[in-house]
Short mmCIF file of N, CA and C and ligand atoms in Angstrom, two decimals:
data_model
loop_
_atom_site.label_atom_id
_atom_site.label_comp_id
_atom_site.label_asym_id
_atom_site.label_seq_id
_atom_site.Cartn_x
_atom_site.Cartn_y
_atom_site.Cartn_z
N UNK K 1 135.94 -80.76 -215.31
CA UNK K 1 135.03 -81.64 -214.59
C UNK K 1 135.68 -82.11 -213.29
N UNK K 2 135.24 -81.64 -212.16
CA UNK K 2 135.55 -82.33 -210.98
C UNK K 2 135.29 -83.42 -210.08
N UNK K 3 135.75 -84.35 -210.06
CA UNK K 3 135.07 -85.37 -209.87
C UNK K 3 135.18 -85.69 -207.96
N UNK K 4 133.92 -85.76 -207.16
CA UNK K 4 133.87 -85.54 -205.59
C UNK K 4 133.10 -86.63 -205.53
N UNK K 5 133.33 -87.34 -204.25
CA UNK K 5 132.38 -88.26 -203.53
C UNK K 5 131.52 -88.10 -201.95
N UNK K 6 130.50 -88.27 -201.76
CA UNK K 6 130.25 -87.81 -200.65
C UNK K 6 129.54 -89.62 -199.98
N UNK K 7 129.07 -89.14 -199.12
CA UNK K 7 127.98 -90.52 -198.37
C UNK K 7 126.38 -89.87 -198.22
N UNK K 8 125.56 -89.98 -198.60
CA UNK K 8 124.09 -89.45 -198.94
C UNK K 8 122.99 -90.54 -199.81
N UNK K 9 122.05 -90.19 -199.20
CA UNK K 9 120.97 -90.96 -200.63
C UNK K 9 120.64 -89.85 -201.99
N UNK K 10 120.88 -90.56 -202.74
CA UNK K 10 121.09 -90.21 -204.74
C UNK K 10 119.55 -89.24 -204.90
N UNK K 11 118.49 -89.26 -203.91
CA UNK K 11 117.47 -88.67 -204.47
C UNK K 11 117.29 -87.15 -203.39
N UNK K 12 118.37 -87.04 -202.78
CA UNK K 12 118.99 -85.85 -202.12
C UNK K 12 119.43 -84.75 -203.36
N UNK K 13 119.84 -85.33 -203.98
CA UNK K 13 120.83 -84.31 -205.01
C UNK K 13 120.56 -83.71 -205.21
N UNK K 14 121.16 -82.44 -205.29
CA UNK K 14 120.54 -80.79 -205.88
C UNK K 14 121.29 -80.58 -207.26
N UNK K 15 121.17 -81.74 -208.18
CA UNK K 15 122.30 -81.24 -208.89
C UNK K 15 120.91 -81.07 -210.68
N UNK K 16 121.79 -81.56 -212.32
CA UNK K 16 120.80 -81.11 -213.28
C UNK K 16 120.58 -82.45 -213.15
N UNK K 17 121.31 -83.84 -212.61
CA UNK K 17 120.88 -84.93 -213.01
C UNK K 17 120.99 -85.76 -211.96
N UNK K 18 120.22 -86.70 -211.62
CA UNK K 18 120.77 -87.61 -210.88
C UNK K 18 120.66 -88.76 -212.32
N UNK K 19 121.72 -90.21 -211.66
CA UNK K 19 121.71 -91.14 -212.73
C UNK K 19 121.02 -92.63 -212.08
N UNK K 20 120.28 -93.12 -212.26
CA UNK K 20 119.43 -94.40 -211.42
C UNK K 20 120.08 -95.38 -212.22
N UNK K 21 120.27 -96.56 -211.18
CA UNK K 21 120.82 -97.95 -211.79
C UNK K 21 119.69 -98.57 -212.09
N UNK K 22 119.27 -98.38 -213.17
CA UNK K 22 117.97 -99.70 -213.12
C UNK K 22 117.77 -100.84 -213.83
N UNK K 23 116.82 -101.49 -214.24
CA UNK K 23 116.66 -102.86 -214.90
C UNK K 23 116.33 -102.33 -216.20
N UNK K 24 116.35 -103.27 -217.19
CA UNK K 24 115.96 -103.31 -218.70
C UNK K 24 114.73 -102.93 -219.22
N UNK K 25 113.58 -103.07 -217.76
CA UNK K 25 112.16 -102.79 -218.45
C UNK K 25 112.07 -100.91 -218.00
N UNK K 26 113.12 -100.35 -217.24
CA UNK K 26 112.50 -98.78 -216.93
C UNK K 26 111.52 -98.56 -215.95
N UNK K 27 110.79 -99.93 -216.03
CA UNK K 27 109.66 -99.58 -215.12
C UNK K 27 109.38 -99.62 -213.51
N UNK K 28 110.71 -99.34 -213.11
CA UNK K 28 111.09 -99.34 -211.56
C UNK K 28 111.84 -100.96 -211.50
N UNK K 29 112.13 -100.59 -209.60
CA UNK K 29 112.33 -102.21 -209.15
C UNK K 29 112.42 -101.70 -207.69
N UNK K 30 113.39 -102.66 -207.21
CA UNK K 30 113.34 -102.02 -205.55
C UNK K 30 114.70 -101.37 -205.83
N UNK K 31 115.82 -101.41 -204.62
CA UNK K 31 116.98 -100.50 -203.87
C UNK K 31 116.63 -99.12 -204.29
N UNK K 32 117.74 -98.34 -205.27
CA UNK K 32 117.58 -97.17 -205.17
C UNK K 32 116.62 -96.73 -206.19
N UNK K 33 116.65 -97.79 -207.56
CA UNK K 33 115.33 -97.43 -208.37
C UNK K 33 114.30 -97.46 -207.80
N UNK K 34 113.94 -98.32 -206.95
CA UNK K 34 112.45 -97.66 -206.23
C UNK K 34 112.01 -96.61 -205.50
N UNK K 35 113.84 -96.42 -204.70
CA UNK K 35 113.52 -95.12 -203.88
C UNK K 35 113.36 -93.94 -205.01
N UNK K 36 114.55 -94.21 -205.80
CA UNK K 36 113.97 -92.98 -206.92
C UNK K 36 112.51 -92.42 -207.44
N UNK K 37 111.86 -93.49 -208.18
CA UNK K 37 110.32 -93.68 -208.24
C UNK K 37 109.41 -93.64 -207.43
N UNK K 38 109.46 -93.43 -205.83
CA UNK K 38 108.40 -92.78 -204.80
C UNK K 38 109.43 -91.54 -204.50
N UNK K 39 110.22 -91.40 -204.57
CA UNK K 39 110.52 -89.60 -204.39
C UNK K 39 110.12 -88.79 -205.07
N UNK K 40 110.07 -89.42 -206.80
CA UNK K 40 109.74 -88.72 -208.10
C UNK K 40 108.39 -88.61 -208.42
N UNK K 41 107.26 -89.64 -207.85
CA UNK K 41 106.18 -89.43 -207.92
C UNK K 41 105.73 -90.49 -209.29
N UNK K 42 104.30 -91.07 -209.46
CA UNK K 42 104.17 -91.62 -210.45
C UNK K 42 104.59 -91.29 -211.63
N UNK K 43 104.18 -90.00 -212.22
CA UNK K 43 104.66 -89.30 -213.06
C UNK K 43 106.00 -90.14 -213.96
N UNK K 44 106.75 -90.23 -212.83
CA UNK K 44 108.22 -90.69 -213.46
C UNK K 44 107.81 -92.46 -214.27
N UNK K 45 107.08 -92.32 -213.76
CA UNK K 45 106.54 -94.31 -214.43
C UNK K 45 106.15 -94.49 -215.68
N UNK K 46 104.99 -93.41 -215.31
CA UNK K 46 104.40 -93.15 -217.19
C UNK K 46 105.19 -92.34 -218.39
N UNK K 47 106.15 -91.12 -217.58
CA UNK K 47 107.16 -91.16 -218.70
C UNK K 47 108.05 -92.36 -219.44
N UNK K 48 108.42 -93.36 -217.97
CA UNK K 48 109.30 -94.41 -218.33
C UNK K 48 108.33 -95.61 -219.43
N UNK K 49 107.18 -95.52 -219.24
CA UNK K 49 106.44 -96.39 -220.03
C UNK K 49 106.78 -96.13 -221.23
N UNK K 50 106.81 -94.50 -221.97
CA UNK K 50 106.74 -94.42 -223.25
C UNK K 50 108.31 -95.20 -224.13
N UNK K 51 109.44 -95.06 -222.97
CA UNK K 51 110.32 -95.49 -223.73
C UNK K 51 111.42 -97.07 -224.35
N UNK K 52 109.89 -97.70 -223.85
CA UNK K 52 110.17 -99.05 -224.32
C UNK K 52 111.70 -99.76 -223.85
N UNK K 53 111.83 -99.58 -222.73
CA UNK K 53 112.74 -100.07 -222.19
C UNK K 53 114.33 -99.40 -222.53
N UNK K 54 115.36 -100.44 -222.00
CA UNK K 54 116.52 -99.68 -222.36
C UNK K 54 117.77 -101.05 -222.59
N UNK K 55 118.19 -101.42 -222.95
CA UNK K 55 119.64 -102.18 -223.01
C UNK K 55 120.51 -101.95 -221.87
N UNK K 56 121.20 -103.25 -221.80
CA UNK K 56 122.13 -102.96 -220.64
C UNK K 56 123.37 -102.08 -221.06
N UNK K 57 123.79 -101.26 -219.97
CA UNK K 57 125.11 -100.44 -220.74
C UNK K 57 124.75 -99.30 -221.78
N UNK K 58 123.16 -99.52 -221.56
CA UNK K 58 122.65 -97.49 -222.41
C UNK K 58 122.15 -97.32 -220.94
N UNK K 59 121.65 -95.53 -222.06
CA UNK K 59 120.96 -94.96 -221.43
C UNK K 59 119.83 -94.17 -221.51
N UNK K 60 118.44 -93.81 -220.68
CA UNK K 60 117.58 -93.25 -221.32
C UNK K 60 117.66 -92.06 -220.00
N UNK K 61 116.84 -90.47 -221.04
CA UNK K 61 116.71 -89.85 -219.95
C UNK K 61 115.15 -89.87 -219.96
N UNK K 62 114.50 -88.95 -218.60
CA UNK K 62 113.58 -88.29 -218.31
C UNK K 62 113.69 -87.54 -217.52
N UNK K 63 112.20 -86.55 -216.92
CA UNK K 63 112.36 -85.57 -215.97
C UNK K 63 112.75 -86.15 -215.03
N UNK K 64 112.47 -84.95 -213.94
CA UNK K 64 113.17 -85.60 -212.54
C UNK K 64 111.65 -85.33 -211.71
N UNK K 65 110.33 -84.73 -212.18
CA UNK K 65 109.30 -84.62 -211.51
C UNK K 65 109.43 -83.85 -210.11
N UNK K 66 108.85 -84.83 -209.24
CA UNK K 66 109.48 -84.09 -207.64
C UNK K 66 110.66 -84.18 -207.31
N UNK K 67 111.75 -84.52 -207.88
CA UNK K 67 112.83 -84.66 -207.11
C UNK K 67 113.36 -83.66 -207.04
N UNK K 68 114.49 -83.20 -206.75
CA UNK K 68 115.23 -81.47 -206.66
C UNK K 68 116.34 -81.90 -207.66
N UNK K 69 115.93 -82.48 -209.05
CA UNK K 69 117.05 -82.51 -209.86
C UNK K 69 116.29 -82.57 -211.39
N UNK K 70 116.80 -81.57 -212.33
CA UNK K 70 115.61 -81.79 -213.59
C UNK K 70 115.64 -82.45 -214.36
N UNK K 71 116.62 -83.46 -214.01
CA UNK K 71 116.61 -84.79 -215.36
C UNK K 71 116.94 -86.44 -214.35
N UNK K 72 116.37 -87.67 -214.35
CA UNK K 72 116.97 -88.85 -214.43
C UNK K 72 117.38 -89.46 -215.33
N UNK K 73 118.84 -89.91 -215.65
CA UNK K 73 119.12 -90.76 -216.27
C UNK K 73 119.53 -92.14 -216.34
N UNK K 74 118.13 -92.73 -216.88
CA UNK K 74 118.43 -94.05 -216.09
C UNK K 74 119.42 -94.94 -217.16
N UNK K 75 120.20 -95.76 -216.46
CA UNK K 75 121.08 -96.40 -217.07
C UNK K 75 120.96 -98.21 -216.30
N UNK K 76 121.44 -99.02 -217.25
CA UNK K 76 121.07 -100.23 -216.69
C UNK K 76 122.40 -101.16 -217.20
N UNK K 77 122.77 -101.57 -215.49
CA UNK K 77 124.23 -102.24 -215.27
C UNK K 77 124.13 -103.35 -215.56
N UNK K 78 125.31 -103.83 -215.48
CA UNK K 78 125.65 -105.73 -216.08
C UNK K 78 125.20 -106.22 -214.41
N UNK K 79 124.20 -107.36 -214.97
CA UNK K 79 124.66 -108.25 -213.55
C UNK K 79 125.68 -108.79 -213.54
N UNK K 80 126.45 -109.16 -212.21
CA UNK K 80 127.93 -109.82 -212.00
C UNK K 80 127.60 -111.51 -212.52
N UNK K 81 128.33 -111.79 -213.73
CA UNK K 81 128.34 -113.15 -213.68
C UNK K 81 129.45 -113.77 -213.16
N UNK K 82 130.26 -113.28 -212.74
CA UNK K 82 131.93 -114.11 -212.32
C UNK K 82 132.95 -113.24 -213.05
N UNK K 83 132.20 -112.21 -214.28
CA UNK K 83 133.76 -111.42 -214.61
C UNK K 83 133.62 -111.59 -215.96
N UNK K 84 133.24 -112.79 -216.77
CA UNK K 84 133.78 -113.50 -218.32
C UNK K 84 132.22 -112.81 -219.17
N UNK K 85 131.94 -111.96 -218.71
CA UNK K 85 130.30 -111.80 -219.50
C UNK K 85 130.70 -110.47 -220.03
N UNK K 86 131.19 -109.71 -220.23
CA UNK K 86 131.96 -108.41 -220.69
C UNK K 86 131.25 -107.59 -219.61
N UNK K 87 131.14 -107.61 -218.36
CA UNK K 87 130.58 -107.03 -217.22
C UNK K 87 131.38 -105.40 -217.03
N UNK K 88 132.93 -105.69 -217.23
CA UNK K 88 133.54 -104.76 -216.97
C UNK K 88 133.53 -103.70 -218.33
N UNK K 89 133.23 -104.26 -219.01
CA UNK K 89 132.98 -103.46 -220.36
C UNK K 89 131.59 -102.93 -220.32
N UNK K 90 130.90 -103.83 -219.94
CA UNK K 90 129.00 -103.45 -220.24
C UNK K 90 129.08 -101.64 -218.88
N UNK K 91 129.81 -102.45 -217.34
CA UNK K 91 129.67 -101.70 -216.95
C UNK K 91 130.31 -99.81 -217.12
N UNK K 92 131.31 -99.64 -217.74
CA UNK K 92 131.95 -98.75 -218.26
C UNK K 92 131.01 -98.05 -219.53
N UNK K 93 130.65 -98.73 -220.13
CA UNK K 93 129.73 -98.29 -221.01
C UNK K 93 128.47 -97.33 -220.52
N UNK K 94 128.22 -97.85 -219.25
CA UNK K 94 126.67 -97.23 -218.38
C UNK K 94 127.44 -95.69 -218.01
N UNK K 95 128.64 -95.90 -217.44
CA UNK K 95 129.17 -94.28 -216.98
C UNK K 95 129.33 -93.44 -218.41
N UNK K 96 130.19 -94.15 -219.65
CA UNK K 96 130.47 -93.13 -220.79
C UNK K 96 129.12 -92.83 -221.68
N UNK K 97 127.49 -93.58 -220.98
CA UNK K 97 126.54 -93.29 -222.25
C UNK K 97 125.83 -91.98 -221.08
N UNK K 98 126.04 -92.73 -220.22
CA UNK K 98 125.34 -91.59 -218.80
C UNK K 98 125.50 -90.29 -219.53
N UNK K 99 127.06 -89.65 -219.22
CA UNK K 99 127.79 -88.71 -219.41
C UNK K 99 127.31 -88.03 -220.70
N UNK K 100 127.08 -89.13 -222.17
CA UNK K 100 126.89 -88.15 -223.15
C UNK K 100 125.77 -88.15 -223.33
N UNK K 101 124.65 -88.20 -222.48
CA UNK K 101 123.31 -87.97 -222.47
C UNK K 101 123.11 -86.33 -221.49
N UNK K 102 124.00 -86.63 -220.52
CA UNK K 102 124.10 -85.22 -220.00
C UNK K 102 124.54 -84.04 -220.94
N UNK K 103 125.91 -84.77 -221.25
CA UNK K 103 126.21 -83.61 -222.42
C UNK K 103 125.49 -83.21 -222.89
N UNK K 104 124.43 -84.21 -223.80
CA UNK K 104 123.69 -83.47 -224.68
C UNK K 104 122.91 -82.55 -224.71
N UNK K 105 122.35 -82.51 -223.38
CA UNK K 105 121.54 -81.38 -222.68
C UNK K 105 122.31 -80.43 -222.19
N UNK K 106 123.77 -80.30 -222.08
CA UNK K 106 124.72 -79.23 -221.83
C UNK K 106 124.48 -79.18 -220.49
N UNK K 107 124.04 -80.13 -219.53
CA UNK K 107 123.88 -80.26 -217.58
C UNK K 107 125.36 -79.98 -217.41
N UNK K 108 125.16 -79.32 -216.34
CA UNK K 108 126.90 -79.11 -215.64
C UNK K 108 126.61 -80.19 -214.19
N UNK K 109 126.00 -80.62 -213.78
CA UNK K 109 126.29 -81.35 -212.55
C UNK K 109 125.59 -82.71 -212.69
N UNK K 110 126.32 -83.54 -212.36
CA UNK K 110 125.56 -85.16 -212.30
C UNK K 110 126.00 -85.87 -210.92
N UNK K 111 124.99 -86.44 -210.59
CA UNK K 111 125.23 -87.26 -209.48
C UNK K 111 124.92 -88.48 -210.11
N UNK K 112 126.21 -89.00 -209.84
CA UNK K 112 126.47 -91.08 -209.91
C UNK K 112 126.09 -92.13 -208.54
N UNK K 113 125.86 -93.04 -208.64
CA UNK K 113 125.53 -93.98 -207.88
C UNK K 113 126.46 -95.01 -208.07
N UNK K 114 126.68 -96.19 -207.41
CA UNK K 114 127.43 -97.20 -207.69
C UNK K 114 126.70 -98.40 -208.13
N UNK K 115 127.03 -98.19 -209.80
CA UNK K 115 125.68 -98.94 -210.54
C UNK K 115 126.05 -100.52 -210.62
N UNK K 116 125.18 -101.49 -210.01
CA UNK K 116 125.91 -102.81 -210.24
C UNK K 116 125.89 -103.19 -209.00
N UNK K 117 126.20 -102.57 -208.38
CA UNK K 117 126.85 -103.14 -206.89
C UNK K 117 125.67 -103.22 -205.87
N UNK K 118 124.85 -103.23 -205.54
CA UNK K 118 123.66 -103.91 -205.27
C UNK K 118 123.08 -105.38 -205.63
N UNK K 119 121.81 -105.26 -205.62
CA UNK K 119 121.35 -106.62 -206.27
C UNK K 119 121.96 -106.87 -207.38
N UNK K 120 122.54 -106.72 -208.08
CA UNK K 120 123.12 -107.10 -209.79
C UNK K 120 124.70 -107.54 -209.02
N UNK K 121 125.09 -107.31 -208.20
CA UNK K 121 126.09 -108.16 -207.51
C UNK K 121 127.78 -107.68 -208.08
N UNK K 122 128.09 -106.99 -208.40
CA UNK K 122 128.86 -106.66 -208.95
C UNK K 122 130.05 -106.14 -207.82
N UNK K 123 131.46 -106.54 -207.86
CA UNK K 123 132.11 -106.69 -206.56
C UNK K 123 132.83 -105.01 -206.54
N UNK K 124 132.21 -104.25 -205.41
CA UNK K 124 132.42 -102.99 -204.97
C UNK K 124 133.84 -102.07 -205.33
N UNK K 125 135.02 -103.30 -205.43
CA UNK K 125 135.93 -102.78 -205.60
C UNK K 125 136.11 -102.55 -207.18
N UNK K 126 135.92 -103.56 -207.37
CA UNK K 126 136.28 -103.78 -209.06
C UNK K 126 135.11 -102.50 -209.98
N UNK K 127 134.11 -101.94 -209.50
CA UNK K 127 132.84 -101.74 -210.04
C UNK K 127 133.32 -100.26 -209.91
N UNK K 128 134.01 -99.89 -208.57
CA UNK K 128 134.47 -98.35 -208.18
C UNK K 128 135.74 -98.39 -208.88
N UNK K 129 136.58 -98.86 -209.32
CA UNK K 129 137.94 -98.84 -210.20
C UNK K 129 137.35 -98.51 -211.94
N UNK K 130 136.12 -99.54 -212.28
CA UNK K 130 135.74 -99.35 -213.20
C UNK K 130 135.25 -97.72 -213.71
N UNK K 131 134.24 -97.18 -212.32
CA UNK K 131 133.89 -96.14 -212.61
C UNK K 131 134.79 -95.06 -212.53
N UNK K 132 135.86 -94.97 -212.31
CA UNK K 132 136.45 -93.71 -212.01
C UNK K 132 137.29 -93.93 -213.27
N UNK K 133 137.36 -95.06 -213.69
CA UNK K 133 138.49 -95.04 -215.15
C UNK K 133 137.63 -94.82 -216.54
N UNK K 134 136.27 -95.05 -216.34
CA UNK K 134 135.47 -94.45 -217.42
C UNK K 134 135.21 -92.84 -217.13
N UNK K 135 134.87 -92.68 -216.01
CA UNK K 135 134.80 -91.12 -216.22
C UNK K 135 136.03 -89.84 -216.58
N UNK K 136 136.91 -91.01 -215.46
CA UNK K 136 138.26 -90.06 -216.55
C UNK K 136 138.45 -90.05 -217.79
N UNK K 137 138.38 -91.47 -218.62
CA UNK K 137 138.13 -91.36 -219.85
C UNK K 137 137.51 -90.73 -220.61
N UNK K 138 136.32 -90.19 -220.23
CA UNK K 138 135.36 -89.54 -220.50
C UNK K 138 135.65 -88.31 -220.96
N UNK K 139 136.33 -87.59 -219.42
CA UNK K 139 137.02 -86.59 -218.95
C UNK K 139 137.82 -86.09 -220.05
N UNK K 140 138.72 -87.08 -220.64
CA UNK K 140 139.70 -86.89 -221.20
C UNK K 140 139.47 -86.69 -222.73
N UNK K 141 138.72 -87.37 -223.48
CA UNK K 141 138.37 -87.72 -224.57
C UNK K 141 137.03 -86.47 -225.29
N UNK K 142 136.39 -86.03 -224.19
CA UNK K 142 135.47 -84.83 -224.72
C UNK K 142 135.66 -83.69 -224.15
N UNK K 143 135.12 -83.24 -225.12
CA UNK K 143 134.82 -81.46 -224.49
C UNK K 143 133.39 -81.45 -223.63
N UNK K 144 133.86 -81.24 -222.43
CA UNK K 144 132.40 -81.72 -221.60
C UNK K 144 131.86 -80.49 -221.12
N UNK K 145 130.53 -80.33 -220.97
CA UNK K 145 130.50 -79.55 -220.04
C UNK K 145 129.57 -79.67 -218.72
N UNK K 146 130.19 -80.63 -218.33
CA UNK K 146 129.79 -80.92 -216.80
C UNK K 146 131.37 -80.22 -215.66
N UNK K 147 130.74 -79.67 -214.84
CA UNK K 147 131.92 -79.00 -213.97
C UNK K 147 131.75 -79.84 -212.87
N UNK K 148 130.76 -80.25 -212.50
CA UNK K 148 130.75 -81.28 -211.17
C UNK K 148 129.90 -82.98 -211.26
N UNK K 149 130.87 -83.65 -210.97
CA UNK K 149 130.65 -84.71 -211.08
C UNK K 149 130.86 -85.41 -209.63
N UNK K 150 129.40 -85.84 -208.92
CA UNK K 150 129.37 -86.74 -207.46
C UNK K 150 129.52 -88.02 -207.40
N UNK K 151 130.30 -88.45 -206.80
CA UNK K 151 129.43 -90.20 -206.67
C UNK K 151 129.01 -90.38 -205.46
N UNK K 152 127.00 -90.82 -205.35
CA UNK K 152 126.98 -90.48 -203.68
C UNK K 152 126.90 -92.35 -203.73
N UNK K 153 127.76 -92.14 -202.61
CA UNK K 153 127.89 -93.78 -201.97
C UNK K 153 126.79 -93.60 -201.09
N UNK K 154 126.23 -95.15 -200.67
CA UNK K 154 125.03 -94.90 -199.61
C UNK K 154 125.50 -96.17 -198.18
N UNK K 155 126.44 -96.95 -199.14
CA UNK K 155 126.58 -97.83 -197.78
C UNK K 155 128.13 -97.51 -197.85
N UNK K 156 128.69 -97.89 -196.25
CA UNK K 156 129.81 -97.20 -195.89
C UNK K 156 131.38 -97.89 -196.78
N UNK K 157 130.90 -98.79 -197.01
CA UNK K 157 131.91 -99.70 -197.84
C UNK K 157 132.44 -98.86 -199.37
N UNK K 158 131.51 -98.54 -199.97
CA UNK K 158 131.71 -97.82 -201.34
C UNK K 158 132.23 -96.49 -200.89
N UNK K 159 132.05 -96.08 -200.01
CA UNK K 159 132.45 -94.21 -199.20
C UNK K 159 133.69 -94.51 -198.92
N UNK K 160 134.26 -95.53 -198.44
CA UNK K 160 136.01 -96.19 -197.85
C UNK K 160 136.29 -96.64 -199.39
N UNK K 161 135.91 -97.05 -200.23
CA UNK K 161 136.59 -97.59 -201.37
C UNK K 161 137.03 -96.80 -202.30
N UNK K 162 135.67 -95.38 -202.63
CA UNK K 162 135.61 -94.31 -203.29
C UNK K 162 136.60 -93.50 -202.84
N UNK K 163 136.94 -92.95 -201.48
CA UNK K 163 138.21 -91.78 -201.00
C UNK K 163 139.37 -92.88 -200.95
N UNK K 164 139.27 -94.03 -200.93
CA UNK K 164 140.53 -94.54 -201.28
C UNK K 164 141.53 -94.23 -202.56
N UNK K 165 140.55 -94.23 -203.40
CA UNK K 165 140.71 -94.41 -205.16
C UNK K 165 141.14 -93.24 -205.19
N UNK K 166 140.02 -92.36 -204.91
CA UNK K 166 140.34 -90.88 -205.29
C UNK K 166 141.56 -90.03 -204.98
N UNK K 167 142.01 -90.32 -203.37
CA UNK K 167 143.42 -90.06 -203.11
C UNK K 167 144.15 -90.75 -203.39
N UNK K 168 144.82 -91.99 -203.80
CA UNK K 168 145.51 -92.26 -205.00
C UNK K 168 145.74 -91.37 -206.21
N UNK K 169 144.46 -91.15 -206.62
CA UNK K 169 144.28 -90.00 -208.20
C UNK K 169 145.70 -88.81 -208.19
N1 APR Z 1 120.98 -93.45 -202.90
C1 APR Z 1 122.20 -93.80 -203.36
N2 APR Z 1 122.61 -95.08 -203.45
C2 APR Z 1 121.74 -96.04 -203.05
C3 APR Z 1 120.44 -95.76 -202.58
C4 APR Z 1 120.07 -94.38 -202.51
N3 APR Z 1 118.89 -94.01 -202.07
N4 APR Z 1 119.83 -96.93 -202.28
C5 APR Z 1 120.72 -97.90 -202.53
N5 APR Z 1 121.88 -97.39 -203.00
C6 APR Z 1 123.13 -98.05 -203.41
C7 APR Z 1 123.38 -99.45 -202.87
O1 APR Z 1 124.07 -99.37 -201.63
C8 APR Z 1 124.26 -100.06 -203.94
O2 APR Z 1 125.64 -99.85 -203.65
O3 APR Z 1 123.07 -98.23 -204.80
C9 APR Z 1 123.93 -99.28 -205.21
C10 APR Z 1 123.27 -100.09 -206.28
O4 APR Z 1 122.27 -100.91 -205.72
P1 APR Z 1 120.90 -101.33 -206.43
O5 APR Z 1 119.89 -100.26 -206.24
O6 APR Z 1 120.56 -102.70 -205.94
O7 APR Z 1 121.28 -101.36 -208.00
P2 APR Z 1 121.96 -102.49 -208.92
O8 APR Z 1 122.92 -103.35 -208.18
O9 APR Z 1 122.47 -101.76 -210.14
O10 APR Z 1 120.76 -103.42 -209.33
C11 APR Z 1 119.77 -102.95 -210.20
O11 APR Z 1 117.94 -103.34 -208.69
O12 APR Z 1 116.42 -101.81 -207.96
C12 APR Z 1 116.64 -102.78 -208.87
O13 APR Z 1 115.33 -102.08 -210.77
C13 APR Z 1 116.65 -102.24 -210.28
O14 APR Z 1 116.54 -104.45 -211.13
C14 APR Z 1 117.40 -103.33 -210.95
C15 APR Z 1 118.47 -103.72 -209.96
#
């Protein structure tokens, strides 16, 4: 599994999955879950209706409709309370349930987002340390078969934080 970062919007992806940060009800919101849901077409709404929502730190899939990717998996992040809410745990949980939802469908490519770090407030640095130590974990712990793994940053801050991390690696 290779893990690359680029700077792009998440409903660009040509990959088997993109992964949407969204809320508890599934049923859209604004930032990138909304952009997701007018790229994808209604379609993606009334699938999301059937599945009665989702917990924070799972994950549900569906198609990807119009998008150029054949699965969303939406996953739903901790809001930032100050740190003491198991945020860093809830959030780690959203990358390792992501991952074995892909697995399960045997997808080789996923595109990540930086889940949290938007409206749910979650501090950019701490949220990109989190994600790269769950996916290695991930990495490490299964037999995967994902060969490419993205994280598309969209604002320039997460793109400087992300090639920071990564060259460290
Ligand atoms: N492609 C990729 N990343 C994007 C895009 C896009 N098109 N649009 C926004 N982002 C980035 C933001 O820059 C931010 O870093 O996604 C990150 C997460 O931002 P949010 O979309 O606000 O997600 P989150 O913080 O997890 O909050 C989730 O927002 O949209 C609602 O329904 C959603 O209530 C839920 C909440």
């Amino acid at each position: 599994m290779k893990i690359s970062v680029i700077r792009d919007d998440i409903t660009r992806q040509e990959v088997d999955a993109i992964v949407n940060a969204a809320n508890e009800s599934l049923l859209g919101g604004g930032g990138m879950d909304g952009t997701i849901h007018r790229a994808a077409g209604p379609e993606l709404k009334e699938e999301c209706k059937t599945l009665d929502g989702c917990p924070t730190g799972e994950a549900r899939v569906t198609k990807g409709y119009k998008l150029p990717t054949d699965f969303v998996i939406h996953t739903v992040g901790p809001v930032w309370k100050g740190g003491g809410q198991n945020e860093e745990q809830l959030l780690a949980s959203c990358y390792h349930e992501s991952l074995k939802k892909a697995d399960e469908r045997k997808l080789t490519s996923v595109a990540f987002p930086n889940i949290s770090t938007g409206v749910y407030g979650f501090p950019k640095r701490k949220a990109a340390e989190v994600a790269l130590k769950a996916v290695k974990e991930y990495r490490e712990q299964n037999k995967t078969h994902i060969e490419k793994l993205v994280f598309v940053c969209f604002d320039e801050e997460n793109y400087t934080i992300y090639n920071e991390l990564l060259k460290e690696d």
